[in-house]
Tab-separated table of C-alpha atoms and ligand atoms in Angstrom:
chain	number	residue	atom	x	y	z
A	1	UNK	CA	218.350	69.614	20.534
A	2	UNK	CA	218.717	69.753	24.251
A	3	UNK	CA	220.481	72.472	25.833
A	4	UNK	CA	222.436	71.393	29.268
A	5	UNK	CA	221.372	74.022	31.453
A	6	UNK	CA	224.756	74.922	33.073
A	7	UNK	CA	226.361	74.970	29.791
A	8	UNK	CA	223.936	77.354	28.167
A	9	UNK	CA	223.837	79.294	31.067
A	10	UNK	CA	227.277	79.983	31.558
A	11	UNK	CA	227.427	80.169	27.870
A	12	UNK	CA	225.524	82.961	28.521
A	13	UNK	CA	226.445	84.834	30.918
A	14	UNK	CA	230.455	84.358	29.252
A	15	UNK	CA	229.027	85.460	26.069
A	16	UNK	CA	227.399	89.030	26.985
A	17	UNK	CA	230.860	89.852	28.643
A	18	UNK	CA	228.949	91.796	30.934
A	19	UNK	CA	232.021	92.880	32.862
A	20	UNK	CA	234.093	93.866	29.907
A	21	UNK	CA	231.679	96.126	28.167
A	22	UNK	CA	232.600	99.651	28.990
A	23	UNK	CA	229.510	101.593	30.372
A	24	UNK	CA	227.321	102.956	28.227
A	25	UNK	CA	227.288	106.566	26.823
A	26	UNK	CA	225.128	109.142	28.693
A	27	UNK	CA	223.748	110.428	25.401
A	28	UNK	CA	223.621	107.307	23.716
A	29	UNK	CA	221.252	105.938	26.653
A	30	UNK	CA	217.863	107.208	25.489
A	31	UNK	CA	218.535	105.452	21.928
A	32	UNK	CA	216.026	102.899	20.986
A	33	UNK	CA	217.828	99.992	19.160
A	34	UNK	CA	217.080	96.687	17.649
A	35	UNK	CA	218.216	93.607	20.108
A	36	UNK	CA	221.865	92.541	20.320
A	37	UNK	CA	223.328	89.274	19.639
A	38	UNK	CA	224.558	89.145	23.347
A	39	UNK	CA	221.210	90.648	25.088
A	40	UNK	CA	220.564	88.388	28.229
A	41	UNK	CA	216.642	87.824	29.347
A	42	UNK	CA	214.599	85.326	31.471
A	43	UNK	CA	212.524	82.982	29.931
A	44	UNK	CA	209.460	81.877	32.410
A	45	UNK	CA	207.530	78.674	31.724
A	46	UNK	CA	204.235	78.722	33.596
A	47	UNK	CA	203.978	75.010	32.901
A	48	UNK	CA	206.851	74.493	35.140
A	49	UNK	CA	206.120	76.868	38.085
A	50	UNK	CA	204.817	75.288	41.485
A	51	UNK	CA	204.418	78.316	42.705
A	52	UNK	CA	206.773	78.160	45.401
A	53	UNK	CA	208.049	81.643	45.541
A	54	UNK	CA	211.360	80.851	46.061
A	55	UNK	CA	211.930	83.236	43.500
A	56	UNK	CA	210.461	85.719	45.391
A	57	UNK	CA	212.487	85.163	48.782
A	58	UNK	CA	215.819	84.690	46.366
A	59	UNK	CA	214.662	88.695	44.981
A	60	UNK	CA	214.084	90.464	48.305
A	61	UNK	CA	217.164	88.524	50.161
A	62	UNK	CA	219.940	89.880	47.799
A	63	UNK	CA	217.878	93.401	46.956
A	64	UNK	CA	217.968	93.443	50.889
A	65	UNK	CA	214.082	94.199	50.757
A	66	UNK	CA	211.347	94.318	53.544
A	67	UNK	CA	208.668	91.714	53.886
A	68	UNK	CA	205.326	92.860	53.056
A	69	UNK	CA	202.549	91.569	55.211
A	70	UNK	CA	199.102	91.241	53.207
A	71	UNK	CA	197.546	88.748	55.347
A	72	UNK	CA	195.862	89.929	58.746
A	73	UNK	CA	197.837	86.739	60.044
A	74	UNK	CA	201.227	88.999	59.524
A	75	UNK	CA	202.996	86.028	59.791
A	76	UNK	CA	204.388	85.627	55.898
A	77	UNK	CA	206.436	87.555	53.133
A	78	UNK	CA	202.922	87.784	51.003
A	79	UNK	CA	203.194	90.729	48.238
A	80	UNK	CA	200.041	90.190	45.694
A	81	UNK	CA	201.428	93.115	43.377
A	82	UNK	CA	204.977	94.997	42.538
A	83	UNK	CA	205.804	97.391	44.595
A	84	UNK	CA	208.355	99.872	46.253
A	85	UNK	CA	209.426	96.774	48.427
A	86	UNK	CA	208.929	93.873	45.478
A	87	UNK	CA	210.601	93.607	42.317
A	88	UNK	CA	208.671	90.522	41.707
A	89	UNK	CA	206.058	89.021	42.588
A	90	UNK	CA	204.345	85.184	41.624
A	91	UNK	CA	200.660	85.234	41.063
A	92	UNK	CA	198.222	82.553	40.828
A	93	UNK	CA	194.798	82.428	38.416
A	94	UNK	CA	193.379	80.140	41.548
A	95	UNK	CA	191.075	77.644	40.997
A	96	UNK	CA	191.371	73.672	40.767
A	97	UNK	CA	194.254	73.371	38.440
A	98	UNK	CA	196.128	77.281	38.893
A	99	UNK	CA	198.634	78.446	36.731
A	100	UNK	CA	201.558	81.096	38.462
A	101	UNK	CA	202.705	83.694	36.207
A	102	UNK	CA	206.060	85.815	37.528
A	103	UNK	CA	205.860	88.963	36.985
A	104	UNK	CA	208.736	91.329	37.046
A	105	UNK	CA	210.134	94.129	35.020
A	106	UNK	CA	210.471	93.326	31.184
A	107	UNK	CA	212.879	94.561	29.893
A	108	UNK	CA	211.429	95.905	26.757
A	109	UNK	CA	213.844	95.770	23.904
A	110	UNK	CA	212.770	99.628	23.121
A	111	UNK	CA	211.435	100.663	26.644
A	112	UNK	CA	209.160	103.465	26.750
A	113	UNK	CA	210.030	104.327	30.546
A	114	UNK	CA	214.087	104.914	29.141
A	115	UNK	CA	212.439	107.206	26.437
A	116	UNK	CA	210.483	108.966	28.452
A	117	UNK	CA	213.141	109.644	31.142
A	118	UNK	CA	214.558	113.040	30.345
A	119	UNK	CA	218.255	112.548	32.128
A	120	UNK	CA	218.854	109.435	31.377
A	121	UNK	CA	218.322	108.155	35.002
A	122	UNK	CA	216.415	104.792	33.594
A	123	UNK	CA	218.776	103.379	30.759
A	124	UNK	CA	219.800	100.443	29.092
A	125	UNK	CA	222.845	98.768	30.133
A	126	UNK	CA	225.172	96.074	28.965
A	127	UNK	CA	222.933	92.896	27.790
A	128	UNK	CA	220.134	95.272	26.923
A	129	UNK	CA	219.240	95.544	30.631
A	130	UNK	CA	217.086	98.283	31.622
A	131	UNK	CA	219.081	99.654	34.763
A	132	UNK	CA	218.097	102.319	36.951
A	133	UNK	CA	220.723	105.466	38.525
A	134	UNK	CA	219.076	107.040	41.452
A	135	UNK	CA	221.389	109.859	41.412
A	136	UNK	CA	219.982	110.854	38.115
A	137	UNK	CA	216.692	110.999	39.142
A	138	UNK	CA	214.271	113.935	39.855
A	139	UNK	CA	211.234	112.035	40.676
A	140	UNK	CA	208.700	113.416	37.870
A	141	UNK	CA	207.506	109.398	37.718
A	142	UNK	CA	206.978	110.145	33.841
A	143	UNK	CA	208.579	106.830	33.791
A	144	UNK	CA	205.627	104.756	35.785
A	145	UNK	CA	203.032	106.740	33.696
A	146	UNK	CA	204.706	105.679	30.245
A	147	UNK	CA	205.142	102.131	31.287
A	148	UNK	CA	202.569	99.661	29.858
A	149	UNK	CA	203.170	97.247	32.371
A	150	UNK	CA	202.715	98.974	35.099
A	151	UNK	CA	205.953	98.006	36.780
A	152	UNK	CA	208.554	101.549	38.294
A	153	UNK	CA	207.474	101.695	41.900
A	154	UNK	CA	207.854	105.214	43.787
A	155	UNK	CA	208.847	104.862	47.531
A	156	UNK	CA	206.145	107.486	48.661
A	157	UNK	CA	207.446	106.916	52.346
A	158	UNK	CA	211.035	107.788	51.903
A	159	UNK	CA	212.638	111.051	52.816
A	160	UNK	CA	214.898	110.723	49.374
A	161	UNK	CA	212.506	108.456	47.529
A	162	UNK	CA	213.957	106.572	44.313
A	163	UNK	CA	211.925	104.464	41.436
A	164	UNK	CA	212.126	101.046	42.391
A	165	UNK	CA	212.280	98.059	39.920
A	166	UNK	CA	214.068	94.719	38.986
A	167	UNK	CA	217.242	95.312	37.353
A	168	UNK	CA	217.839	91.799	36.251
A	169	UNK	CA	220.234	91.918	38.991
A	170	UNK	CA	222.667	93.529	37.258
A	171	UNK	CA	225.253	93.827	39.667
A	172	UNK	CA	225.239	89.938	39.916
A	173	UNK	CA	225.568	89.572	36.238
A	174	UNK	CA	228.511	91.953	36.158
A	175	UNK	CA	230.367	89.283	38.835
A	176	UNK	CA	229.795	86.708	36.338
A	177	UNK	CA	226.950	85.127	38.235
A	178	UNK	CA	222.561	85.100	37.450
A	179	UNK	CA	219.736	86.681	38.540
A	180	UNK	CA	218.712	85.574	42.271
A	181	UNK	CA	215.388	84.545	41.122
A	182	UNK	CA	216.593	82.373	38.233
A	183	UNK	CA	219.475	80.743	40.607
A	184	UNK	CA	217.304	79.271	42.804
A	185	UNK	CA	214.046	78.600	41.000
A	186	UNK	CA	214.169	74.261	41.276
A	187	UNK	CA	211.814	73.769	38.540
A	188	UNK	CA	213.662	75.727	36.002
A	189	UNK	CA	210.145	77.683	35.187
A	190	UNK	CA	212.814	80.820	34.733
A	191	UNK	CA	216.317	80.748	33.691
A	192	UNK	CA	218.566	83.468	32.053
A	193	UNK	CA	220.124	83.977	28.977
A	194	UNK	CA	221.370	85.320	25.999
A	195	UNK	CA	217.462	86.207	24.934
A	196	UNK	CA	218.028	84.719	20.959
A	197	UNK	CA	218.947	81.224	22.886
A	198	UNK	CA	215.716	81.799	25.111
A	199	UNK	CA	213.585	82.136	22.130
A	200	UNK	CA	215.022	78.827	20.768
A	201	UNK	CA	214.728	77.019	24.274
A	202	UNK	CA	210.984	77.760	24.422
A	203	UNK	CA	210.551	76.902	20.596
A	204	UNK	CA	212.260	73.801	21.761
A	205	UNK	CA	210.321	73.116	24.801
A	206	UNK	CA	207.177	73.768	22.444
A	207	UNK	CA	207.963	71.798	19.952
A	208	UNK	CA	208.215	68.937	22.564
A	209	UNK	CA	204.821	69.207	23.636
A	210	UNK	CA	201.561	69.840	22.687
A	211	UNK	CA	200.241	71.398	25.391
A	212	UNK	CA	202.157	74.353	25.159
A	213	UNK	CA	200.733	77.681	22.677
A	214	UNK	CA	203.021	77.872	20.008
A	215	UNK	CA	203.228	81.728	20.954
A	216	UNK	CA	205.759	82.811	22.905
A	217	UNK	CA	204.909	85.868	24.538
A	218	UNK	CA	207.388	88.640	24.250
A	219	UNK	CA	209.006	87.915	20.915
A	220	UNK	CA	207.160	90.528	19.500
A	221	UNK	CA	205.011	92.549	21.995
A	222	UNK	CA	205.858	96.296	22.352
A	223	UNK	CA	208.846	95.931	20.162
A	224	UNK	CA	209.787	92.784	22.197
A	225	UNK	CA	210.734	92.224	25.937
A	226	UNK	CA	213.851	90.167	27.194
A	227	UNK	CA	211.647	88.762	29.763
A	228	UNK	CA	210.261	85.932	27.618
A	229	UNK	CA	206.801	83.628	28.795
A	230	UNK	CA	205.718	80.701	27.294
A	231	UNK	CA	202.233	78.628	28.640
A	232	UNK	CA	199.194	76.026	28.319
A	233	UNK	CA	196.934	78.601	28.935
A	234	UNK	CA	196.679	82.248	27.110
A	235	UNK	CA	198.497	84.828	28.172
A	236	UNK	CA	195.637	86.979	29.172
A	237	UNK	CA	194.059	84.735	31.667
A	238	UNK	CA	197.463	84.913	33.081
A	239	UNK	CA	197.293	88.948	33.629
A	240	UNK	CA	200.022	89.442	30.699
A	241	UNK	CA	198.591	92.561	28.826
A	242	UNK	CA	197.529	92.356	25.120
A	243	UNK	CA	199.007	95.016	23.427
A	244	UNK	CA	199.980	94.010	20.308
A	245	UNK	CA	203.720	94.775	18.096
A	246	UNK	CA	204.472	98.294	17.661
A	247	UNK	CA	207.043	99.762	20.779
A	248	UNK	CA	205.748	101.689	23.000
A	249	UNK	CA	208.040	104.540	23.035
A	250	UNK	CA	206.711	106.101	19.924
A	251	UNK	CA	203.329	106.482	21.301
A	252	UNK	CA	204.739	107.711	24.993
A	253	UNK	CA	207.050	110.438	23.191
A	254	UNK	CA	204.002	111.636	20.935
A	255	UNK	CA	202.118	112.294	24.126
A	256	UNK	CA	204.970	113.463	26.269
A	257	UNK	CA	205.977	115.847	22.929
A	258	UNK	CA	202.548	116.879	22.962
A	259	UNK	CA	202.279	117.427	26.439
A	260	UNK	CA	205.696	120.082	26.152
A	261	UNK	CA	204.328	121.404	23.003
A	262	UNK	CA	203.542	124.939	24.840
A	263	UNK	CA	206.089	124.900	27.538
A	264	UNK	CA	208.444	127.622	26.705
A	265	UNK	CA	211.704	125.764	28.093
A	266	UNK	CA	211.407	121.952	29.410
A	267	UNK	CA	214.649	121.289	29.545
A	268	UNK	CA	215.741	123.949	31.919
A	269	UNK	CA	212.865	122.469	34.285
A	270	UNK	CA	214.360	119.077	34.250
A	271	UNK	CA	217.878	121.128	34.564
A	272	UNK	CA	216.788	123.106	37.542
A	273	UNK	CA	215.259	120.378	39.190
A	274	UNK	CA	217.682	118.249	38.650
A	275	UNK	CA	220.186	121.222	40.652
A	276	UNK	CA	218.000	120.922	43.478
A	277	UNK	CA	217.471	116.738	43.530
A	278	UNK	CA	221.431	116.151	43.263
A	279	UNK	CA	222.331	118.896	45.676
A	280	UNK	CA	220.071	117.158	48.209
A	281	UNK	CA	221.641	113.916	47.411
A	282	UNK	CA	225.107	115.199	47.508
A	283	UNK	CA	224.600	116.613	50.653
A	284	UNK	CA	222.848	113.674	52.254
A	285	UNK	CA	225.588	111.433	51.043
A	286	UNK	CA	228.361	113.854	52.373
A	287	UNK	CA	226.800	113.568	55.228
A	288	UNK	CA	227.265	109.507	55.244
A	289	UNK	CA	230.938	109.981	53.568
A	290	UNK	CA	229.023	109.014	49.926
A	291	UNK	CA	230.171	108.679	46.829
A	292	UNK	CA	230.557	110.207	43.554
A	293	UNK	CA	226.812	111.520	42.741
A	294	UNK	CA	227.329	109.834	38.826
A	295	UNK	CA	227.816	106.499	40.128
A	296	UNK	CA	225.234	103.854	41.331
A	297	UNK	CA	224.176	103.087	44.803
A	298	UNK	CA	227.109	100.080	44.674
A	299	UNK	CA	229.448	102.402	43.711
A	300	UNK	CA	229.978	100.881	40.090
A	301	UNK	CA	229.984	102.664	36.671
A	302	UNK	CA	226.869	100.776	34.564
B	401	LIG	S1	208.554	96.839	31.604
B	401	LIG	FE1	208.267	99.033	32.040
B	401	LIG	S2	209.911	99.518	33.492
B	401	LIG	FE2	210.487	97.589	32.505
B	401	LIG	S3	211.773	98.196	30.716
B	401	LIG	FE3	209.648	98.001	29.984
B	401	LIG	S4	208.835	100.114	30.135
B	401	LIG	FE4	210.677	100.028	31.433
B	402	LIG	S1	216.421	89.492	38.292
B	402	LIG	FE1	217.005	90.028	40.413
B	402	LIG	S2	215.824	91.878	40.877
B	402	LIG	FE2	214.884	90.932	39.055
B	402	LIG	S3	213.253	89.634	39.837
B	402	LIG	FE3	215.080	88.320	39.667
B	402	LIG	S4	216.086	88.432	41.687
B	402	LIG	FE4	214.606	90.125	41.579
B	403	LIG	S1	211.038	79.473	42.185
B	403	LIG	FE1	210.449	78.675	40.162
B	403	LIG	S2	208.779	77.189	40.599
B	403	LIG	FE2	209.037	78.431	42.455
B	403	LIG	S3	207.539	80.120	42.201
B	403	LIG	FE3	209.487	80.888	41.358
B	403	LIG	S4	209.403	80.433	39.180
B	403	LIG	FE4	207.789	79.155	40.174
């Protein structure tokens, strides 16, 4: 069965009533939980991608983010990896006949950066989306160490530096509308969703041609991601990570336990540092006429 694209994804983004959902709990944020009927996700189809990087423009123009110049040319918006100014990137395996891969936060179902994150400054959010609150953070990074894909950036050249990262553009979603990336992408190589109607679109698109590897990557890695890939070509030789079922966040807390084990009180660490971090915040944004230090850059409750 075919899905018509605007259907589904209005379908979708109706159907997580991202705007009605009251925010999430503060100490409810660090749970790990199974996926929700109304979790949203991407699904990217490297058969599909041209490699046009539209997707890429679409991210930096409504995350207001510099160009990065790569080339000696200086001429182009040409990231080759995440970073503090590129919450995604496309990538190409080169050659005769390349496939792109997009590569982007995850979204882990049970994401071992969220565990990891002592005050609750990385959480999940309505949809399942893994949303970041500067104003909770006190830049320990424990979050880019625990994360198996390699994907919180640090802005080492800002006075106040945050952890930067795709947020599924949240904000969007909230208004009722999709990710940047997935609005403009003409080839449909990655749409949003509800993430159980992803899985069945790429089972569909799977079952309608041989081509494709019947595995879709992300149903079951780390616990499962709501960024969802399907290809022609495996996963590896496209840079996606092997590394198998079981969630990360069990083996990140062992360590990060173990790593305490010894330290008479971390808590009050995180506490006192945390003093100091939202003091300099709440004086920086008194001095721009900011807002409430518990709310997010755009001013919104998550
Ligand atoms: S990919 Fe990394 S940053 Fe994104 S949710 Fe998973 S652990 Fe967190
Ligand atoms: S969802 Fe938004 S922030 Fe994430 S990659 Fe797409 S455009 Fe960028
Ligand atoms: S906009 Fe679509 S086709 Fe173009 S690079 Fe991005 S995912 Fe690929």
């Amino acid at each position: 069965m075919s899905l018509d694209r605007r259907n589904f994804l209005k379908g979708a983004i109706a159907a997580s009533a991202l705007a009605a959902t009251p925010a999430t709990g503060f100490t409810a944020q660090k749970e790990q939980r199974e996926p929700l009927a109304d979790d949203v996700g991407m699904l990217y189809d490297s058969t599909r991608c041209v490699g046009c990087m539209a997707c890429m423009s679409a991210c930096k123009r409504r995350n207001d983010l510099p160009v990065e110049h790569t080339d000696e040319s200086q001429l182009y918006d040409d990231p080759v990896m995440l970073s503090s100014k590129t919450k995604t990137v496309i990538k190409s395996t080169g050659g005769p006949n390349p496939r792109f891969i997009k590569r982007q936060c995850m979204h882990c179902v049970k994401p071992a950066c969220v565990s990891v994150c002592m005050l609750g400054a990385l959480h999940k959010s309505t949809g399942g989306v893994v949303v970041y609150d500067a104003n909770r953070c006190v830049g320990c990074r424990y979050c880019q160490i625990a994360c198996a894909f390699n994907v919180p950036k640090f802005e080492w050249d800002k006075a106040l530096p945050k952890i930067v990262k795709c947020e599924m553009c949240h904000d969007r979603l909230v208004a009722g509308e999709q990710p940047g990336c997935c609005e403009v992408c003409p080839r449909e190589a990655v749409i949003f969703g509800r993430r159980h109607e992803l899985l069945a679109e790429a089972r569909r698109r799977i079952k309608s041609n041989p081509n494709y590897l019947t595995h879709i990557y992300g149903e079951h890695e780390v616990g499962g991601l709501q960024v969802l890939y399907i290809s022609d070509v495996p996963f590896t030789k496209l840079g996606l990570p092997d590394l198998g079922n079981e969630p990360v966040p069990e083996l990140s807390e062992t360590v990060q336990h173990g790593i305490y084990r010894g330290f008479v009180a971390p808590v009050a660490l995180y506490a006192a540092l945390a003093t100091v971090l939202v003091r300099h915040r709440k004086s920086h944004q008194d001095d721009e006429g900011g807002d409430d230090i518990f709310h997010t850059h755009n001013g919104e409750d998550l």
